[in-house]
Tab-separated table of N, CA and C in Angstrom:
chain	number	residue	atom	x	y	z
A	1	MET	N	0.853	-1.158	0.000
A	1	MET	CA	0.000	0.000	0.000
A	1	MET	C	0.899	1.221	0.000
A	2	GLU	N	0.535	2.200	-0.779
A	2	GLU	CA	1.398	3.366	-0.899
A	2	GLU	C	0.560	4.629	-0.863
A	3	CYS	N	1.095	5.673	-0.220
A	3	CYS	CA	0.402	6.959	-0.220
A	3	CYS	C	0.598	7.630	-1.573
A	4	LYS	N	-0.399	8.352	-2.002
A	4	LYS	CA	-0.348	9.033	-3.296
A	4	LYS	C	-0.472	10.538	-3.073
A	5	PRO	N	0.527	11.327	-3.476
A	5	PRO	CA	0.424	12.783	-3.321
A	5	PRO	C	-0.684	13.351	-4.200
A	6	THR	N	-1.318	14.415	-3.718
A	6	THR	CA	-2.261	15.143	-4.552
A	6	THR	C	-1.463	15.900	-5.597
A	7	PRO	N	-2.119	16.400	-6.648
A	7	PRO	CA	-1.358	17.088	-7.694
A	7	PRO	C	-0.474	18.224	-7.184
A	8	ASP	N	-0.917	18.928	-6.146
A	8	ASP	CA	-0.083	20.021	-5.635
A	8	ASP	C	0.922	19.544	-4.584
A	9	GLU	N	0.919	18.233	-4.286
A	9	GLU	CA	1.847	17.575	-3.355
A	9	GLU	C	1.793	18.131	-1.936
A	10	THR	N	0.680	18.765	-1.563
A	10	THR	CA	0.555	19.276	-0.202
A	10	THR	C	-0.130	18.282	0.724
A	11	HIS	N	-0.803	17.296	0.172
A	11	HIS	CA	-1.503	16.299	0.974
A	11	HIS	C	-1.257	14.915	0.376
A	12	THR	N	-1.443	13.896	1.195
A	12	THR	CA	-1.403	12.531	0.688
A	12	THR	C	-2.687	11.827	1.093
A	13	TYR	N	-3.019	10.805	0.346
A	13	TYR	CA	-4.176	9.987	0.665
A	13	TYR	C	-3.700	8.800	1.486
A	14	CYS	N	-4.379	8.567	2.589
A	14	CYS	CA	-4.011	7.468	3.470
A	14	CYS	C	-5.236	6.602	3.723
A	15	SER	N	-4.991	5.384	4.126
A	15	SER	CA	-6.050	4.471	4.521
A	15	SER	C	-6.331	4.674	6.005
A	16	HIS	N	-7.610	4.665	6.386
A	16	HIS	CA	-7.913	4.706	7.817
A	16	HIS	C	-9.215	3.976	8.098
A	17	THR	N	-9.303	3.447	9.302
A	17	THR	CA	-10.521	2.786	9.746
A	17	THR	C	-11.444	3.822	10.368
A	18	ALA	N	-12.647	3.405	10.672
A	18	ALA	CA	-13.535	4.216	11.495
A	18	ALA	C	-12.987	4.210	12.923
A	19	TYR	N	-13.463	5.133	13.750
A	19	TYR	CA	-13.135	5.111	15.173
A	19	TYR	C	-13.902	3.929	15.755
A	20	GLN	N	-13.179	2.897	16.182
A	20	GLN	CA	-13.827	1.661	16.608
A	20	GLN	C	-12.967	0.932	17.625
A	21	LEU	N	-13.576	-0.065	18.263
A	21	LEU	CA	-12.854	-0.909	19.205
A	21	LEU	C	-11.976	-1.879	18.429
A	22	LYS	N	-10.706	-1.940	18.770
A	22	LYS	CA	-9.729	-2.870	18.196
A	22	LYS	C	-9.641	-2.788	16.664
A	23	PRO	N	-9.338	-1.624	16.112
A	23	PRO	CA	-9.264	-1.527	14.653
A	23	PRO	C	-8.111	-2.352	14.088
A	24	TRP	N	-8.293	-2.814	12.851
A	24	TRP	CA	-7.260	-3.634	12.207
A	24	TRP	C	-7.301	-3.428	10.702
A	25	TRP	N	-6.186	-3.805	10.081
A	25	TRP	CA	-6.016	-3.753	8.624
A	25	TRP	C	-5.197	-4.977	8.245
A	26	ARG	N	-5.541	-5.637	7.130
A	26	ARG	CA	-4.836	-6.866	6.754
A	26	ARG	C	-4.409	-6.827	5.293
A	27	LEU	N	-3.177	-7.294	5.056
A	27	LEU	CA	-2.647	-7.495	3.715
A	27	LEU	C	-2.584	-8.994	3.462
A	28	ASP	N	-3.214	-9.454	2.390
A	28	ASP	CA	-3.158	-10.854	1.985
A	28	ASP	C	-2.120	-10.964	0.874
A	29	LEU	N	-1.014	-11.635	1.157
A	29	LEU	CA	0.068	-11.793	0.182
A	29	LEU	C	-0.228	-12.878	-0.855
A	30	LEU	N	-1.329	-13.596	-0.682
A	30	LEU	CA	-1.805	-14.637	-1.603
A	30	LEU	C	-0.927	-15.877	-1.658
A	31	ASP	N	0.137	-15.907	-0.893
A	31	ASP	CA	1.009	-17.075	-0.773
A	31	ASP	C	1.775	-16.917	0.536
A	32	ILE	N	2.442	-17.957	0.961
A	32	ILE	CA	3.220	-17.910	2.199
A	32	ILE	C	4.635	-17.442	1.883
A	33	TYR	N	5.098	-16.452	2.650
A	33	TYR	CA	6.443	-15.893	2.482
A	33	TYR	C	7.153	-15.848	3.827
A	34	TYR	N	8.468	-15.731	3.776
A	34	TYR	CA	9.272	-15.443	4.960
A	34	TYR	C	9.462	-13.933	4.991
A	35	ILE	N	8.903	-13.286	6.009
A	35	ILE	CA	8.902	-11.826	6.104
A	35	ILE	C	10.084	-11.384	6.962
A	36	TYR	N	10.924	-10.529	6.380
A	36	TYR	CA	12.119	-10.049	7.069
A	36	TYR	C	11.991	-8.625	7.580
A	37	ASN	N	11.171	-7.805	6.930
A	37	ASN	CA	11.075	-6.409	7.340
A	37	ASN	C	9.698	-5.857	6.974
A	38	VAL	N	9.149	-5.047	7.876
A	38	VAL	CA	7.903	-4.324	7.616
A	38	VAL	C	8.152	-2.865	7.973
A	39	THR	N	7.800	-1.962	7.052
A	39	THR	CA	7.961	-0.526	7.267
A	39	THR	C	6.595	0.141	7.154
A	40	ILE	N	6.287	0.992	8.136
A	40	ILE	CA	5.019	1.726	8.175
A	40	ILE	C	5.327	3.214	8.098
A	41	THR	N	4.584	3.935	7.251
A	41	THR	CA	4.741	5.384	7.138
A	41	THR	C	3.492	6.071	7.677
A	42	ASN	N	3.715	7.078	8.523
A	42	ASN	CA	2.637	7.840	9.139
A	42	ASN	C	2.199	8.985	8.240
A	43	ARG	N	1.039	9.517	8.513
A	43	ARG	CA	0.536	10.681	7.789
A	43	ARG	C	1.353	11.913	8.144
A	44	GLY	N	1.276	12.938	7.327
A	44	GLY	CA	2.131	14.105	7.497
A	44	GLY	C	1.538	15.246	8.281
A	45	ASP	N	0.326	15.077	8.821
A	45	ASP	CA	-0.284	16.177	9.569
A	45	ASP	C	-0.264	15.903	11.066
A	46	GLY	N	-1.179	16.457	11.811
A	46	GLY	CA	-1.120	16.421	13.269
A	46	GLY	C	-1.739	15.228	13.956
A	47	TRP	N	-2.119	14.193	13.257
A	47	TRP	CA	-2.810	13.058	13.867
A	47	TRP	C	-1.852	11.898	14.130
A	48	LEU	N	-0.762	12.183	14.810
A	48	LEU	CA	0.300	11.195	15.028
A	48	LEU	C	-0.163	9.963	15.791
A	49	HIS	N	-1.081	10.158	16.723
A	49	HIS	CA	-1.507	9.058	17.596
A	49	HIS	C	-2.165	7.909	16.836
A	50	GLU	N	-2.567	8.117	15.597
A	50	GLU	CA	-3.269	7.072	14.859
A	50	GLU	C	-2.355	5.956	14.357
A	51	THR	N	-1.055	6.078	14.594
A	51	THR	CA	-0.143	4.966	14.309
A	51	THR	C	0.573	4.505	15.575
A	52	ALA	N	0.151	4.979	16.734
A	52	ALA	CA	0.784	4.570	17.994
A	52	ALA	C	0.133	3.295	18.517
A	53	GLY	N	0.952	2.370	18.988
A	53	GLY	CA	0.447	1.141	19.583
A	53	GLY	C	-0.053	0.109	18.597
A	54	VAL	N	0.353	0.240	17.348
A	54	VAL	CA	-0.070	-0.716	16.321
A	54	VAL	C	0.792	-1.972	16.418
A	55	GLU	N	0.149	-3.115	16.556
A	55	GLU	CA	0.857	-4.390	16.553
A	55	GLU	C	0.937	-4.906	15.121
A	56	ILE	N	2.114	-5.346	14.724
A	56	ILE	CA	2.304	-5.974	13.416
A	56	ILE	C	2.251	-7.477	13.647
A	57	ARG	N	1.277	-8.136	13.030
A	57	ARG	CA	1.067	-9.573	13.205
A	57	ARG	C	1.245	-10.271	11.863
A	58	ILE	N	1.976	-11.379	11.870
A	58	ILE	CA	2.272	-12.114	10.637
A	58	ILE	C	1.982	-13.592	10.860
A	59	GLY	N	1.270	-14.210	9.924
A	59	GLY	CA	1.000	-15.636	10.045
A	59	GLY	C	0.052	-16.126	8.972
A	60	ASN	N	-0.459	-17.339	9.183
A	60	ASN	CA	-1.316	-17.990	8.199
A	60	ASN	C	-2.756	-18.157	8.664
A	61	SER	N	-3.043	-17.790	9.891
A	61	SER	CA	-4.372	-17.985	10.454
A	61	SER	C	-5.252	-16.751	10.241
A	62	LEU	N	-6.547	-16.999	10.045
A	62	LEU	CA	-7.520	-15.908	10.009
A	62	LEU	C	-8.363	-15.875	11.283
A	63	GLU	N	-7.930	-16.634	12.306
A	63	GLU	CA	-8.606	-16.575	13.597
A	63	GLU	C	-8.550	-15.136	14.108
A	64	ASN	N	-9.670	-14.628	14.598
A	64	ASN	CA	-9.769	-13.232	15.046
A	64	ASN	C	-9.308	-12.284	13.929
A	65	ASN	N	-9.698	-12.583	12.704
A	65	ASN	CA	-9.339	-11.790	11.512
A	65	ASN	C	-7.840	-11.741	11.249
A	66	GLY	N	-7.090	-12.688	11.791
A	66	GLY	CA	-5.634	-12.712	11.614
A	66	GLY	C	-4.891	-11.993	12.721
A	67	ASN	N	-5.631	-11.424	13.668
A	67	ASN	CA	-5.008	-10.632	14.732
A	67	ASN	C	-4.432	-11.470	15.866
A	68	ASN	N	-4.588	-12.798	15.803
A	68	ASN	CA	-3.974	-13.689	16.790
A	68	ASN	C	-2.663	-14.282	16.290
A	69	ASN	N	-2.254	-13.939	15.074
A	69	ASN	CA	-0.983	-14.438	14.543
A	69	ASN	C	0.183	-13.885	15.362
A	70	PRO	N	1.365	-14.499	15.264
A	70	PRO	CA	2.531	-14.031	16.019
A	70	PRO	C	2.862	-12.564	15.716
A	71	ARG	N	3.375	-11.896	16.732
A	71	ARG	CA	3.664	-10.462	16.646
A	71	ARG	C	5.106	-10.209	16.235
A	72	CYS	N	5.290	-9.359	15.246
A	72	CYS	CA	6.622	-8.932	14.805
A	72	CYS	C	7.096	-7.725	15.601
A	73	GLY	N	6.200	-6.792	15.901
A	73	GLY	CA	6.592	-5.575	16.605
A	73	GLY	C	5.388	-4.734	16.957
A	74	VAL	N	5.653	-3.654	17.711
A	74	VAL	CA	4.622	-2.700	18.121
A	74	VAL	C	5.170	-1.299	17.909
A	75	THR	N	4.383	-0.443	17.269
A	75	THR	CA	4.837	0.928	17.032
A	75	THR	C	4.722	1.769	18.292
A	76	SER	N	5.595	2.761	18.387
A	76	SER	CA	5.414	3.831	19.363
A	76	SER	C	4.935	5.029	18.551
A	77	LEU	N	5.061	6.225	19.052
A	77	LEU	CA	4.625	7.409	18.319
A	77	LEU	C	5.556	7.646	17.135
A	78	VAL	N	5.007	7.598	15.931
A	78	VAL	CA	5.781	7.801	14.705
A	78	VAL	C	5.627	9.266	14.290
A	79	PRO	N	6.722	10.031	14.175
A	79	PRO	CA	6.613	11.445	13.798
A	79	PRO	C	5.887	11.631	12.466
A	80	ALA	N	5.261	12.781	12.306
A	80	ALA	CA	4.491	13.093	11.098
A	80	ALA	C	5.329	12.884	9.845
A	81	GLY	N	4.775	12.148	8.893
A	81	GLY	CA	5.436	11.916	7.619
A	81	GLY	C	6.631	10.988	7.675
A	82	SER	N	6.907	10.421	8.837
A	82	SER	CA	8.073	9.548	9.007
A	82	SER	C	7.689	8.081	8.889
A	83	SER	N	8.713	7.258	8.769
A	83	SER	CA	8.529	5.809	8.676
A	83	SER	C	9.249	5.127	9.826
A	84	VAL	N	8.752	3.964	10.188
A	84	VAL	CA	9.395	3.128	11.190
A	84	VAL	C	9.448	1.714	10.620
A	85	SER	N	10.595	1.049	10.810
A	85	SER	CA	10.799	-0.301	10.273
A	85	SER	C	10.969	-1.304	11.396
A	86	PHE	N	10.493	-2.504	11.142
A	86	PHE	CA	10.604	-3.598	12.094
A	86	PHE	C	11.235	-4.792	11.417
A	87	SER	N	12.228	-5.374	12.075
A	87	SER	CA	12.855	-6.596	11.597
A	87	SER	C	12.032	-7.764	12.123
A	88	CYS	N	11.551	-8.598	11.228
A	88	CYS	CA	10.674	-9.704	11.611
A	88	CYS	C	11.379	-11.055	11.575
A	89	GLY	N	12.663	-11.077	11.236
A	89	GLY	CA	13.468	-12.287	11.348
A	89	GLY	C	13.011	-13.471	10.524
A	90	GLY	N	12.351	-13.237	9.413
A	90	GLY	CA	11.920	-14.351	8.573
A	90	GLY	C	10.661	-15.040	9.050
A	91	MET	N	9.780	-14.289	9.726
A	91	MET	CA	8.508	-14.871	10.156
A	91	MET	C	7.743	-15.372	8.936
A	92	GLU	N	7.128	-16.543	9.077
A	92	GLU	CA	6.409	-17.147	7.958
A	92	GLU	C	4.946	-16.736	7.988
A	93	GLY	N	4.426	-16.312	6.822
A	93	GLY	CA	3.011	-15.993	6.796
A	93	GLY	C	2.493	-15.525	5.465
A	94	ARG	N	1.206	-15.687	5.328
A	94	ARG	CA	0.470	-15.179	4.168
A	94	ARG	C	-0.165	-13.828	4.483
A	95	TYR	N	-0.514	-13.625	5.757
A	95	TYR	CA	-1.228	-12.417	6.164
A	95	TYR	C	-0.337	-11.518	7.012
A	96	VAL	N	-0.390	-10.228	6.722
A	96	VAL	CA	0.298	-9.210	7.524
A	96	VAL	C	-0.790	-8.280	8.043
A	97	ASN	N	-0.958	-8.265	9.348
A	97	ASN	CA	-1.996	-7.443	9.970
A	97	ASN	C	-1.396	-6.285	10.744
A	98	MET	N	-2.114	-5.178	10.740
A	98	MET	CA	-1.854	-4.048	11.622
A	98	MET	C	-3.066	-3.999	12.548
A	99	TYR	N	-2.828	-3.963	13.863
A	99	TYR	CA	-3.903	-4.179	14.829
A	99	TYR	C	-3.644	-3.341	16.069
A	100	ILE	N	-4.658	-2.597	16.505
A	100	ILE	CA	-4.569	-1.868	17.774
A	100	ILE	C	-5.499	-2.584	18.751
A	101	PRO	N	-4.948	-3.365	19.682
A	101	PRO	CA	-5.790	-4.139	20.595
A	101	PRO	C	-6.322	-3.302	21.756
A	102	LYS	N	-7.419	-3.745	22.314
A	102	LYS	CA	-7.945	-3.308	23.609
A	102	LYS	C	-8.607	-1.941	23.653
A	103	ILE	N	-8.403	-1.059	22.689
A	103	ILE	CA	-8.927	0.301	22.836
A	103	ILE	C	-9.765	0.728	21.630
A	104	GLN	N	-10.551	1.791	21.844
A	104	GLN	CA	-11.238	2.485	20.755
A	104	GLN	C	-10.205	3.380	20.095
A	105	ALA	N	-10.098	3.302	18.779
A	105	ALA	CA	-9.093	4.107	18.080
A	105	ALA	C	-9.419	4.149	16.595
A	106	THR	N	-8.703	5.008	15.901
A	106	THR	CA	-8.691	5.024	14.441
A	106	THR	C	-7.304	4.585	14.016
A	107	LEU	N	-7.219	3.632	13.122
A	107	LEU	CA	-5.938	3.157	12.597
A	107	LEU	C	-5.717	3.801	11.237
A	108	THR	N	-4.642	4.577	11.106
A	108	THR	CA	-4.310	5.237	9.851
A	108	THR	C	-2.964	4.733	9.357
A	109	LEU	N	-2.915	4.360	8.089
A	109	LEU	CA	-1.682	3.901	7.451
A	109	LEU	C	-1.540	4.625	6.120
A	110	CYS	N	-0.382	5.248	5.905
A	110	CYS	CA	-0.148	5.941	4.635
A	110	CYS	C	0.703	5.112	3.690
A	111	GLU	N	1.547	4.271	4.230
A	111	GLU	CA	2.305	3.345	3.391
A	111	GLU	C	2.733	2.168	4.249
A	112	VAL	N	2.600	0.976	3.688
A	112	VAL	CA	3.075	-0.245	4.335
A	112	VAL	C	3.941	-0.973	3.319
A	113	GLU	N	5.186	-1.232	3.703
A	113	GLU	CA	6.112	-1.975	2.848
A	113	GLU	C	6.446	-3.282	3.550
A	114	VAL	N	6.334	-4.386	2.833
A	114	VAL	CA	6.620	-5.712	3.379
A	114	VAL	C	7.698	-6.343	2.508
A	115	TYR	N	8.793	-6.773	3.150
A	115	TYR	CA	9.918	-7.371	2.429
A	115	TYR	C	10.111	-8.801	2.892
A	116	GLY	N	10.183	-9.708	1.945
A	116	GLY	CA	10.381	-11.108	2.284
A	116	GLY	C	10.737	-11.921	1.053
A	117	THR	N	10.856	-13.224	1.276
A	117	THR	CA	11.161	-14.140	0.174
A	117	THR	C	10.202	-15.305	0.197
């Protein structure tokens, strides 16, 4: 998933959920891969908290929408327009989930990069 600048390049389009309990987003890779790195890019304006506390989950199960798969990492506060990368050590999976457990929140993602073999 990639953010797309508007023609004047002052804004980007990002994906976001509704304000809800335990929001999540899932990428289906359509096959099983060994995932070595996941990079998340935050939006460039003042809503930094919408990428805080996001768990990155990787695996093959769709139990709980894939949110019970093993965890690669958890984000802290990502500065506006910045990216954070997580080394996942070759975790095996078809599904890559972004999940904020336990709270009401909006999950916003402007770019997600997944690297594996």
